[in-house]
PDB file of C-alpha atoms in Angstrom:
ATOM      1  CA  MET A 114     113.843 110.510 129.490  1.00  0.00           C
ATOM      2  CA  ASP A 115     110.896 109.394 127.395  1.00  0.00           C
ATOM      3  CA  LEU A 116     111.537 108.808 123.721  1.00  0.00           C
ATOM      4  CA  PHE A 117     108.303 110.592 122.769  1.00  0.00           C
ATOM      5  CA  SER A 118     106.817 113.744 124.229  1.00  0.00           C
ATOM      6  CA  ALA A 119     103.252 113.882 125.518  1.00  0.00           C
ATOM      7  CA  ALA A 120     102.126 115.655 122.351  1.00  0.00           C
ATOM      8  CA  GLU A 121     103.778 112.992 120.187  1.00  0.00           C
ATOM      9  CA  TRP A 122     102.099 110.195 122.133  1.00  0.00           C
ATOM     10  CA  GLU A 123      98.782 111.966 121.602  1.00  0.00           C
ATOM     11  CA  ALA A 124      99.406 111.993 117.849  1.00  0.00           C
ATOM     12  CA  ILE A 125     100.392 108.293 117.859  1.00  0.00           C
ATOM     13  CA  VAL A 126      97.389 107.196 119.936  1.00  0.00           C
ATOM     14  CA  LEU A 127      95.029 109.320 117.835  1.00  0.00           C
ATOM     15  CA  SER A 128      96.451 107.817 114.631  1.00  0.00           C
ATOM     16  CA  LEU A 129      95.790 104.297 115.924  1.00  0.00           C
ATOM     17  CA  ARG A 130      92.315 105.312 117.067  1.00  0.00           C
ATOM     18  CA  VAL A 131      91.462 106.849 113.705  1.00  0.00           C
ATOM     19  CA  ALA A 132      92.919 103.875 111.802  1.00  0.00           C
ATOM     20  CA  PHE A 133      90.951 101.386 113.916  1.00  0.00           C
ATOM     21  CA  TRP A 134      87.615 103.134 113.402  1.00  0.00           C
ATOM     22  CA  CYS A 135      88.382 103.792 109.746  1.00  0.00           C
ATOM     23  CA  THR A 136      88.944 100.064 109.166  1.00  0.00           C
ATOM     24  CA  LEU A 137      85.832  99.156 111.136  1.00  0.00           C
ATOM     25  CA  VAL A 138      83.699 101.583 109.110  1.00  0.00           C
ATOM     26  CA  VAL A 139      85.189 100.768 105.709  1.00  0.00           C
ATOM     27  CA  LEU A 140      85.242  96.981 105.831  1.00  0.00           C
ATOM     28  CA  PRO A 141      81.515  96.048 105.687  1.00  0.00           C
ATOM     29  CA  PHE A 142      80.797  98.593 102.955  1.00  0.00           C
ATOM     30  CA  ALA A 143      83.894  97.546 101.012  1.00  0.00           C
ATOM     31  CA  VAL A 144      82.870  93.883 101.142  1.00  0.00           C
ATOM     32  CA  ALA A 145      79.343  94.714  99.961  1.00  0.00           C
ATOM     33  CA  VAL A 146      80.482  96.931  97.092  1.00  0.00           C
ATOM     34  CA  ALA A 147      83.234  94.501  96.079  1.00  0.00           C
ATOM     35  CA  TRP A 148      80.701  91.662  95.874  1.00  0.00           C
ATOM     36  CA  LEU A 149      78.306  93.875  93.908  1.00  0.00           C
ATOM     37  CA  LEU A 150      80.982  94.755  91.361  1.00  0.00           C
ATOM     38  CA  ALA A 151      82.383  91.222  91.187  1.00  0.00           C
ATOM     39  CA  ARG A 152      79.193  89.194  90.963  1.00  0.00           C
ATOM     40  CA  THR A 153      76.452  91.365  89.454  1.00  0.00           C
ATOM     41  CA  ASP A 154      75.798  93.275  86.253  1.00  0.00           C
ATOM     42  CA  PHE A 155      73.579  96.342  86.278  1.00  0.00           C
ATOM     43  CA  PRO A 156      73.125  99.553  84.265  1.00  0.00           C
ATOM     44  CA  GLY A 157      75.727 102.139  85.206  1.00  0.00           C
ATOM     45  CA  LYS A 158      78.168  99.617  86.651  1.00  0.00           C
ATOM     46  CA  LEU A 159      81.134 101.295  84.960  1.00  0.00           C
ATOM     47  CA  LEU A 160      80.088 104.651  86.409  1.00  0.00           C
ATOM     48  CA  VAL A 161      79.762 103.181  89.908  1.00  0.00           C
ATOM     49  CA  ASP A 162      83.160 101.537  89.528  1.00  0.00           C
ATOM     50  CA  ALA A 163      84.679 104.860  88.447  1.00  0.00           C
ATOM     51  CA  LEU A 164      83.106 106.756  91.356  1.00  0.00           C
ATOM     52  CA  VAL A 165      84.335 104.159  93.862  1.00  0.00           C
ATOM     53  CA  HIS A 166      87.907 104.547  92.623  1.00  0.00           C
ATOM     54  CA  LEU A 167      87.764 108.315  92.140  1.00  0.00           C
ATOM     55  CA  PRO A 168      89.624 109.133  95.401  1.00  0.00           C
ATOM     56  CA  LEU A 169      92.615 107.204  94.040  1.00  0.00           C
ATOM     57  CA  VAL A 170      93.085 109.541  91.092  1.00  0.00           C
ATOM     58  CA  VAL A 171      92.020 112.990  92.300  1.00  0.00           C
ATOM     59  CA  PRO A 172      94.382 114.928  94.597  1.00  0.00           C
ATOM     60  CA  PRO A 173      93.659 114.150  98.262  1.00  0.00           C
ATOM     61  CA  VAL A 174      93.269 117.878  98.916  1.00  0.00           C
ATOM     62  CA  VAL A 175      90.353 117.900  96.473  1.00  0.00           C
ATOM     63  CA  THR A 176      88.715 115.060  98.385  1.00  0.00           C
ATOM     64  CA  GLY A 177      89.228 116.904 101.667  1.00  0.00           C
ATOM     65  CA  TYR A 178      87.802 120.115 100.227  1.00  0.00           C
ATOM     66  CA  LEU A 179      84.709 118.315  98.924  1.00  0.00           C
ATOM     67  CA  LEU A 180      84.231 116.745 102.350  1.00  0.00           C
ATOM     68  CA  LEU A 181      84.490 120.201 103.898  1.00  0.00           C
ATOM     69  CA  ILE A 182      81.838 121.535 101.508  1.00  0.00           C
ATOM     70  CA  LEU A 183      79.478 118.624 102.144  1.00  0.00           C
ATOM     71  CA  LEU A 184      80.124 117.803 105.789  1.00  0.00           C
ATOM     72  CA  GLY A 185      81.245 121.163 107.164  1.00  0.00           C
ATOM     73  CA  ARG A 186      78.967 122.897 109.667  1.00  0.00           C
ATOM     74  CA  ARG A 187      77.493 124.970 106.845  1.00  0.00           C
ATOM     75  CA  GLY A 188      77.446 122.144 104.319  1.00  0.00           C
ATOM     76  CA  PRO A 189      74.160 120.504 103.335  1.00  0.00           C
ATOM     77  CA  VAL A 190      74.949 117.193 105.014  1.00  0.00           C
ATOM     78  CA  GLY A 191      77.020 118.609 107.874  1.00  0.00           C
ATOM     79  CA  ALA A 192      74.370 121.157 108.871  1.00  0.00           C
ATOM     80  CA  TRP A 193      71.708 118.424 108.825  1.00  0.00           C
ATOM     81  CA  LEU A 194      73.823 116.096 110.986  1.00  0.00           C
ATOM     82  CA  GLU A 195      74.440 118.844 113.524  1.00  0.00           C
ATOM     83  CA  SER A 196      70.857 120.108 113.700  1.00  0.00           C
ATOM     84  CA  TRP A 197      69.240 116.652 113.960  1.00  0.00           C
ATOM     85  CA  PHE A 198      71.849 114.534 115.735  1.00  0.00           C
ATOM     86  CA  GLY A 199      74.365 116.992 117.184  1.00  0.00           C
ATOM     87  CA  ILE A 200      77.140 115.395 115.131  1.00  0.00           C
ATOM     88  CA  VAL A 201      79.989 117.654 114.034  1.00  0.00           C
ATOM     89  CA  LEU A 202      82.684 116.152 111.809  1.00  0.00           C
ATOM     90  CA  ALA A 203      84.717 119.098 110.528  1.00  0.00           C
ATOM     91  CA  PHE A 204      87.788 119.845 112.663  1.00  0.00           C
ATOM     92  CA  LYS A 205      87.044 116.835 114.886  1.00  0.00           C
ATOM     93  CA  TRP A 206      88.821 113.480 115.174  1.00  0.00           C
ATOM     94  CA  THR A 207      85.679 111.800 113.862  1.00  0.00           C
ATOM     95  CA  GLY A 208      86.124 113.842 110.705  1.00  0.00           C
ATOM     96  CA  ALA A 209      89.619 112.387 110.394  1.00  0.00           C
ATOM     97  CA  VAL A 210      87.993 108.938 110.455  1.00  0.00           C
ATOM     98  CA  VAL A 211      85.650 109.989 107.640  1.00  0.00           C
ATOM     99  CA  ALA A 212      88.481 111.454 105.542  1.00  0.00           C
ATOM    100  CA  SER A 213      90.615 108.348 106.039  1.00  0.00           C
ATOM    101  CA  ALA A 214      87.673 106.077 105.247  1.00  0.00           C
ATOM    102  CA  VAL A 215      86.946 107.863 101.969  1.00  0.00           C
ATOM    103  CA  MET A 216      90.587 107.565 100.918  1.00  0.00           C
ATOM    104  CA  ALA A 217      90.936 103.938 102.063  1.00  0.00           C
ATOM    105  CA  PHE A 218      87.624 102.696 100.669  1.00  0.00           C
ATOM    106  CA  PRO A 219      88.705 102.200  97.017  1.00  0.00           C
ATOM    107  CA  LEU A 220      91.847 100.322  98.059  1.00  0.00           C
ATOM    108  CA  ALA A 221      89.831  97.937 100.203  1.00  0.00           C
ATOM    109  CA  VAL A 222      87.181  97.455  97.502  1.00  0.00           C
ATOM    110  CA  ARG A 223      89.756  96.733  94.823  1.00  0.00           C
ATOM    111  CA  THR A 224      91.576  94.142  96.936  1.00  0.00           C
ATOM    112  CA  ILE A 225      88.432  92.384  98.148  1.00  0.00           C
ATOM    113  CA  ARG A 226      86.906  92.408  94.667  1.00  0.00           C
ATOM    114  CA  VAL A 227      89.908  90.555  93.244  1.00  0.00           C
ATOM    115  CA  ALA A 228      89.596  87.992  96.039  1.00  0.00           C
ATOM    116  CA  ILE A 229      85.886  87.443  95.359  1.00  0.00           C
ATOM    117  CA  GLU A 230      86.466  87.142  91.615  1.00  0.00           C
ATOM    118  CA  SER A 231      89.067  84.440  92.294  1.00  0.00           C
ATOM    119  CA  VAL A 232      86.416  82.246  93.955  1.00  0.00           C
ATOM    120  CA  ASP A 233      85.128  79.696  91.467  1.00  0.00           C
ATOM    121  CA  PRO A 234      81.470  80.535  90.688  1.00  0.00           C
ATOM    122  CA  ALA A 235      80.818  76.793  90.237  1.00  0.00           C
ATOM    123  CA  ILE A 236      81.272  76.325  93.996  1.00  0.00           C
ATOM    124  CA  GLU A 237      78.683  79.007  94.653  1.00  0.00           C
ATOM    125  CA  ARG A 238      76.284  77.453  92.167  1.00  0.00           C
ATOM    126  CA  SER A 239      76.724  74.074  93.844  1.00  0.00           C
ATOM    127  CA  ALA A 240      75.865  75.586  97.224  1.00  0.00           C
ATOM    128  CA  ARG A 241      72.774  77.243  95.810  1.00  0.00           C
ATOM    129  CA  SER A 242      71.693  74.015  94.094  1.00  0.00           C
ATOM    130  CA  LEU A 243      71.766  72.368  97.515  1.00  0.00           C
ATOM    131  CA  GLY A 244      69.271  74.891  98.830  1.00  0.00           C
ATOM    132  CA  ALA A 245      71.478  77.680 100.154  1.00  0.00           C
ATOM    133  CA  GLY A 246      70.184  81.161  99.417  1.00  0.00           C
ATOM    134  CA  ARG A 247      72.324  83.912  97.964  1.00  0.00           C
ATOM    135  CA  ILE A 248      73.107  85.438 101.354  1.00  0.00           C
ATOM    136  CA  ARG A 249      73.928  82.099 102.978  1.00  0.00           C
ATOM    137  CA  THR A 250      76.090  81.129 100.011  1.00  0.00           C
ATOM    138  CA  PHE A 251      78.006  84.359 100.371  1.00  0.00           C
ATOM    139  CA  LEU A 252      78.485  83.981 104.127  1.00  0.00           C
ATOM    140  CA  VAL A 253      79.341  80.268 104.144  1.00  0.00           C
ATOM    141  CA  VAL A 254      81.181  79.803 100.828  1.00  0.00           C
ATOM    142  CA  THR A 255      82.293  83.019  99.139  1.00  0.00           C
ATOM    143  CA  LEU A 256      83.367  85.036 102.171  1.00  0.00           C
ATOM    144  CA  PRO A 257      85.507  82.313 103.810  1.00  0.00           C
ATOM    145  CA  LEU A 258      87.279  81.592 100.513  1.00  0.00           C
ATOM    146  CA  ALA A 259      87.844  85.309  99.902  1.00  0.00           C
ATOM    147  CA  MET A 260      88.853  85.993 103.510  1.00  0.00           C
ATOM    148  CA  PRO A 261      92.590  86.433 102.783  1.00  0.00           C
ATOM    149  CA  GLY A 262      91.638  89.245 100.409  1.00  0.00           C
ATOM    150  CA  VAL A 263      89.290  90.726 103.014  1.00  0.00           C
ATOM    151  CA  VAL A 264      92.105  90.711 105.571  1.00  0.00           C
ATOM    152  CA  ALA A 265      94.450  92.285 103.020  1.00  0.00           C
ATOM    153  CA  GLY A 266      91.831  94.948 102.306  1.00  0.00           C
ATOM    154  CA  ALA A 267      91.464  95.655 106.023  1.00  0.00           C
ATOM    155  CA  VAL A 268      95.226  96.020 106.425  1.00  0.00           C
ATOM    156  CA  LEU A 269      95.386  98.352 103.424  1.00  0.00           C
ATOM    157  CA  ALA A 270      92.619 100.474 104.930  1.00  0.00           C
ATOM    158  CA  PHE A 271      94.418 100.562 108.281  1.00  0.00           C
ATOM    159  CA  ALA A 272      97.757 101.445 106.705  1.00  0.00           C
ATOM    160  CA  LYS A 273      96.202 104.062 104.420  1.00  0.00           C
ATOM    161  CA  SER A 274      94.579 105.686 107.424  1.00  0.00           C
ATOM    162  CA  LEU A 275      97.888 105.775 109.282  1.00  0.00           C
ATOM    163  CA  GLY A 276      99.492 107.554 106.332  1.00  0.00           C
ATOM    164  CA  GLU A 277      96.598 109.756 105.249  1.00  0.00           C
ATOM    165  CA  PHE A 278      97.530 113.439 105.094  1.00  0.00           C
ATOM    166  CA  GLY A 279      96.039 115.577 102.316  1.00  0.00           C
ATOM    167  CA  ALA A 280      92.315 114.946 102.798  1.00  0.00           C
ATOM    168  CA  THR A 281      92.680 114.898 106.581  1.00  0.00           C
ATOM    169  CA  ILE A 282      94.492 118.201 106.976  1.00  0.00           C
ATOM    170  CA  THR A 283      92.097 119.894 104.548  1.00  0.00           C
ATOM    171  CA  PHE A 284      88.944 118.615 106.237  1.00  0.00           C
ATOM    172  CA  VAL A 285      89.884 118.627 109.934  1.00  0.00           C
ATOM    173  CA  SER A 286      93.047 120.770 109.983  1.00  0.00           C
ATOM    174  CA  ASN A 287      95.997 119.984 112.283  1.00  0.00           C
ATOM    175  CA  ILE A 288      94.825 120.607 115.836  1.00  0.00           C
ATOM    176  CA  PRO A 289      97.110 119.116 118.526  1.00  0.00           C
ATOM    177  CA  GLY A 290      95.212 116.764 120.792  1.00  0.00           C
ATOM    178  CA  GLU A 291      92.132 116.765 118.551  1.00  0.00           C
ATOM    179  CA  THR A 292      92.999 116.049 114.908  1.00  0.00           C
ATOM    180  CA  GLN A 293      96.805 115.890 114.819  1.00  0.00           C
ATOM    181  CA  THR A 294      97.813 112.437 113.611  1.00  0.00           C
ATOM    182  CA  ILE A 295     101.316 111.139 112.917  1.00  0.00           C
ATOM    183  CA  PRO A 296     101.505 112.518 109.324  1.00  0.00           C
ATOM    184  CA  THR A 297     100.239 115.966 110.303  1.00  0.00           C
ATOM    185  CA  ALA A 298     102.530 115.985 113.349  1.00  0.00           C
ATOM    186  CA  ILE A 299     105.484 115.191 111.067  1.00  0.00           C
ATOM    187  CA  TYR A 300     104.423 118.026 108.776  1.00  0.00           C
ATOM    188  CA  ALA A 301     104.252 120.427 111.728  1.00  0.00           C
ATOM    189  CA  ALA A 302     107.641 119.253 112.987  1.00  0.00           C
ATOM    190  CA  ILE A 303     109.468 119.845 109.704  1.00  0.00           C
ATOM    191  CA  GLN A 304     107.965 123.332 109.572  1.00  0.00           C
ATOM    192  CA  THR A 305     109.434 124.101 113.000  1.00  0.00           C
ATOM    193  CA  PRO A 306     113.127 125.034 113.421  1.00  0.00           C
ATOM    194  CA  GLY A 307     114.900 122.190 115.199  1.00  0.00           C
ATOM    195  CA  GLY A 308     112.003 119.802 114.681  1.00  0.00           C
ATOM    196  CA  GLU A 309     113.928 117.339 112.507  1.00  0.00           C
ATOM    197  CA  TRP A 310     114.521 114.878 115.363  1.00  0.00           C
ATOM    198  CA  GLN A 311     110.831 114.913 116.274  1.00  0.00           C
ATOM    199  CA  ALA A 312     109.907 114.268 112.644  1.00  0.00           C
ATOM    200  CA  LEU A 313     112.394 111.376 112.491  1.00  0.00           C
ATOM    201  CA  ARG A 314     111.029 109.766 115.664  1.00  0.00           C
ATOM    202  CA  LEU A 315     107.464 109.919 114.377  1.00  0.00           C
ATOM    203  CA  THR A 316     108.550 108.620 110.968  1.00  0.00           C
ATOM    204  CA  LEU A 317     110.211 105.601 112.549  1.00  0.00           C
ATOM    205  CA  MET A 318     107.097 104.968 114.629  1.00  0.00           C
ATOM    206  CA  ALA A 319     104.910 105.137 111.502  1.00  0.00           C
ATOM    207  CA  ILE A 320     107.181 102.613 109.757  1.00  0.00           C
ATOM    208  CA  ALA A 321     107.133 100.302 112.785  1.00  0.00           C
ATOM    209  CA  LEU A 322     103.325 100.373 112.989  1.00  0.00           C
ATOM    210  CA  SER A 323     102.991  99.667 109.275  1.00  0.00           C
ATOM    211  CA  VAL A 324     105.435  96.743 109.415  1.00  0.00           C
ATOM    212  CA  LEU A 325     103.583  95.317 112.415  1.00  0.00           C
ATOM    213  CA  ALA A 326     100.270  95.560 110.540  1.00  0.00           C
ATOM    214  CA  LEU A 327     101.777  93.723 107.563  1.00  0.00           C
ATOM    215  CA  ILE A 328     103.154  90.960 109.799  1.00  0.00           C
ATOM    216  CA  VAL A 329      99.775  90.468 111.467  1.00  0.00           C
ATOM    217  CA  SER A 330      98.099  90.446 108.047  1.00  0.00           C
ATOM    218  CA  GLU A 331     100.501  87.815 106.727  1.00  0.00           C
ATOM    219  CA  TRP A 332      99.904  85.671 109.811  1.00  0.00           C
ATOM    220  CA  PHE A 333      96.159  85.724 109.222  1.00  0.00           C
ATOM    221  CA  VAL A 334      96.426  85.195 105.453  1.00  0.00           C
ATOM    222  CA  ARG A 335      98.564  82.070 105.941  1.00  0.00           C
ATOM    223  CA  ARG A 336      96.023  80.476 108.288  1.00  0.00           C
ATOM    224  CA  LEU A 337      92.667  81.521 106.875  1.00  0.00           C
ATOM    225  CA  PRO A 338      92.758  79.346 103.704  1.00  0.00           C
ATOM    226  CA  LYS A 339      93.245  76.220 105.840  1.00  0.00           C
ATOM    227  CA  ARG A 340      90.239  77.094 107.971  1.00  0.00           C
ATOM    228  CA  ALA A 341      88.147  77.851 104.905  1.00  0.00           C
ATOM    229  CA  ALA A 342      89.106  74.533 103.325  1.00  0.00           C
ATOM    230  CA  GLY A 343      88.193  72.752 106.544  1.00  0.00           C
ATOM    231  CA  ARG A 344      84.717  74.289 106.506  1.00  0.00           C
ATOM    232  CA  LEU A 345      84.113  73.184 102.947  1.00  0.00           C
ATOM    233  CA  ASP A 346      85.262  69.571 103.529  1.00  0.00           C
TER     234      ASP A 346
END
């Protein structure tokens, strides 16, 4: 007898799929915004910083509701995406990626920003004095040295996506086979008489996936500084 039912496997696979795409979408934008906040000064920087971290302090349901207003089929952005590109996000698994990405973005930015700020600006200035442009300096010097923080930010985004509930269920609902992830499947199970064992199985799977992600992250973080140091030598 299989440990998980077909519906539970669907929720597990969908959670991994959403978490993978969420991390892939979040990471480049998080790196760019983290560098902007860490290395530049501009008017309104405090406001931008506050807006980036806003999803951390408002209830996730509020974030999901705002996404529904903006990206729903009748929302200004959602209607435009559907009419011009045929893209529908509300009540679709792609919408779960968007909701997870919005919630994970500030965590990734915060982690990567700290890593970039820990890089000695004197090293960057030395690279630029030798003729490297700002972009090349970032790619060759700053990014390799900050890579452990980038990996940590990616893992946080992945883990946040695996555990995301409030914004996801508000924006894309809890549709089995389409938008039902592990957290929403657990919620459905505990609302069903006799569903405690199902909820426990999915909970243990969520813990196992999170622990595995942390182990992989630690493996990368331990090896990346050596590679970065080798590039600089």
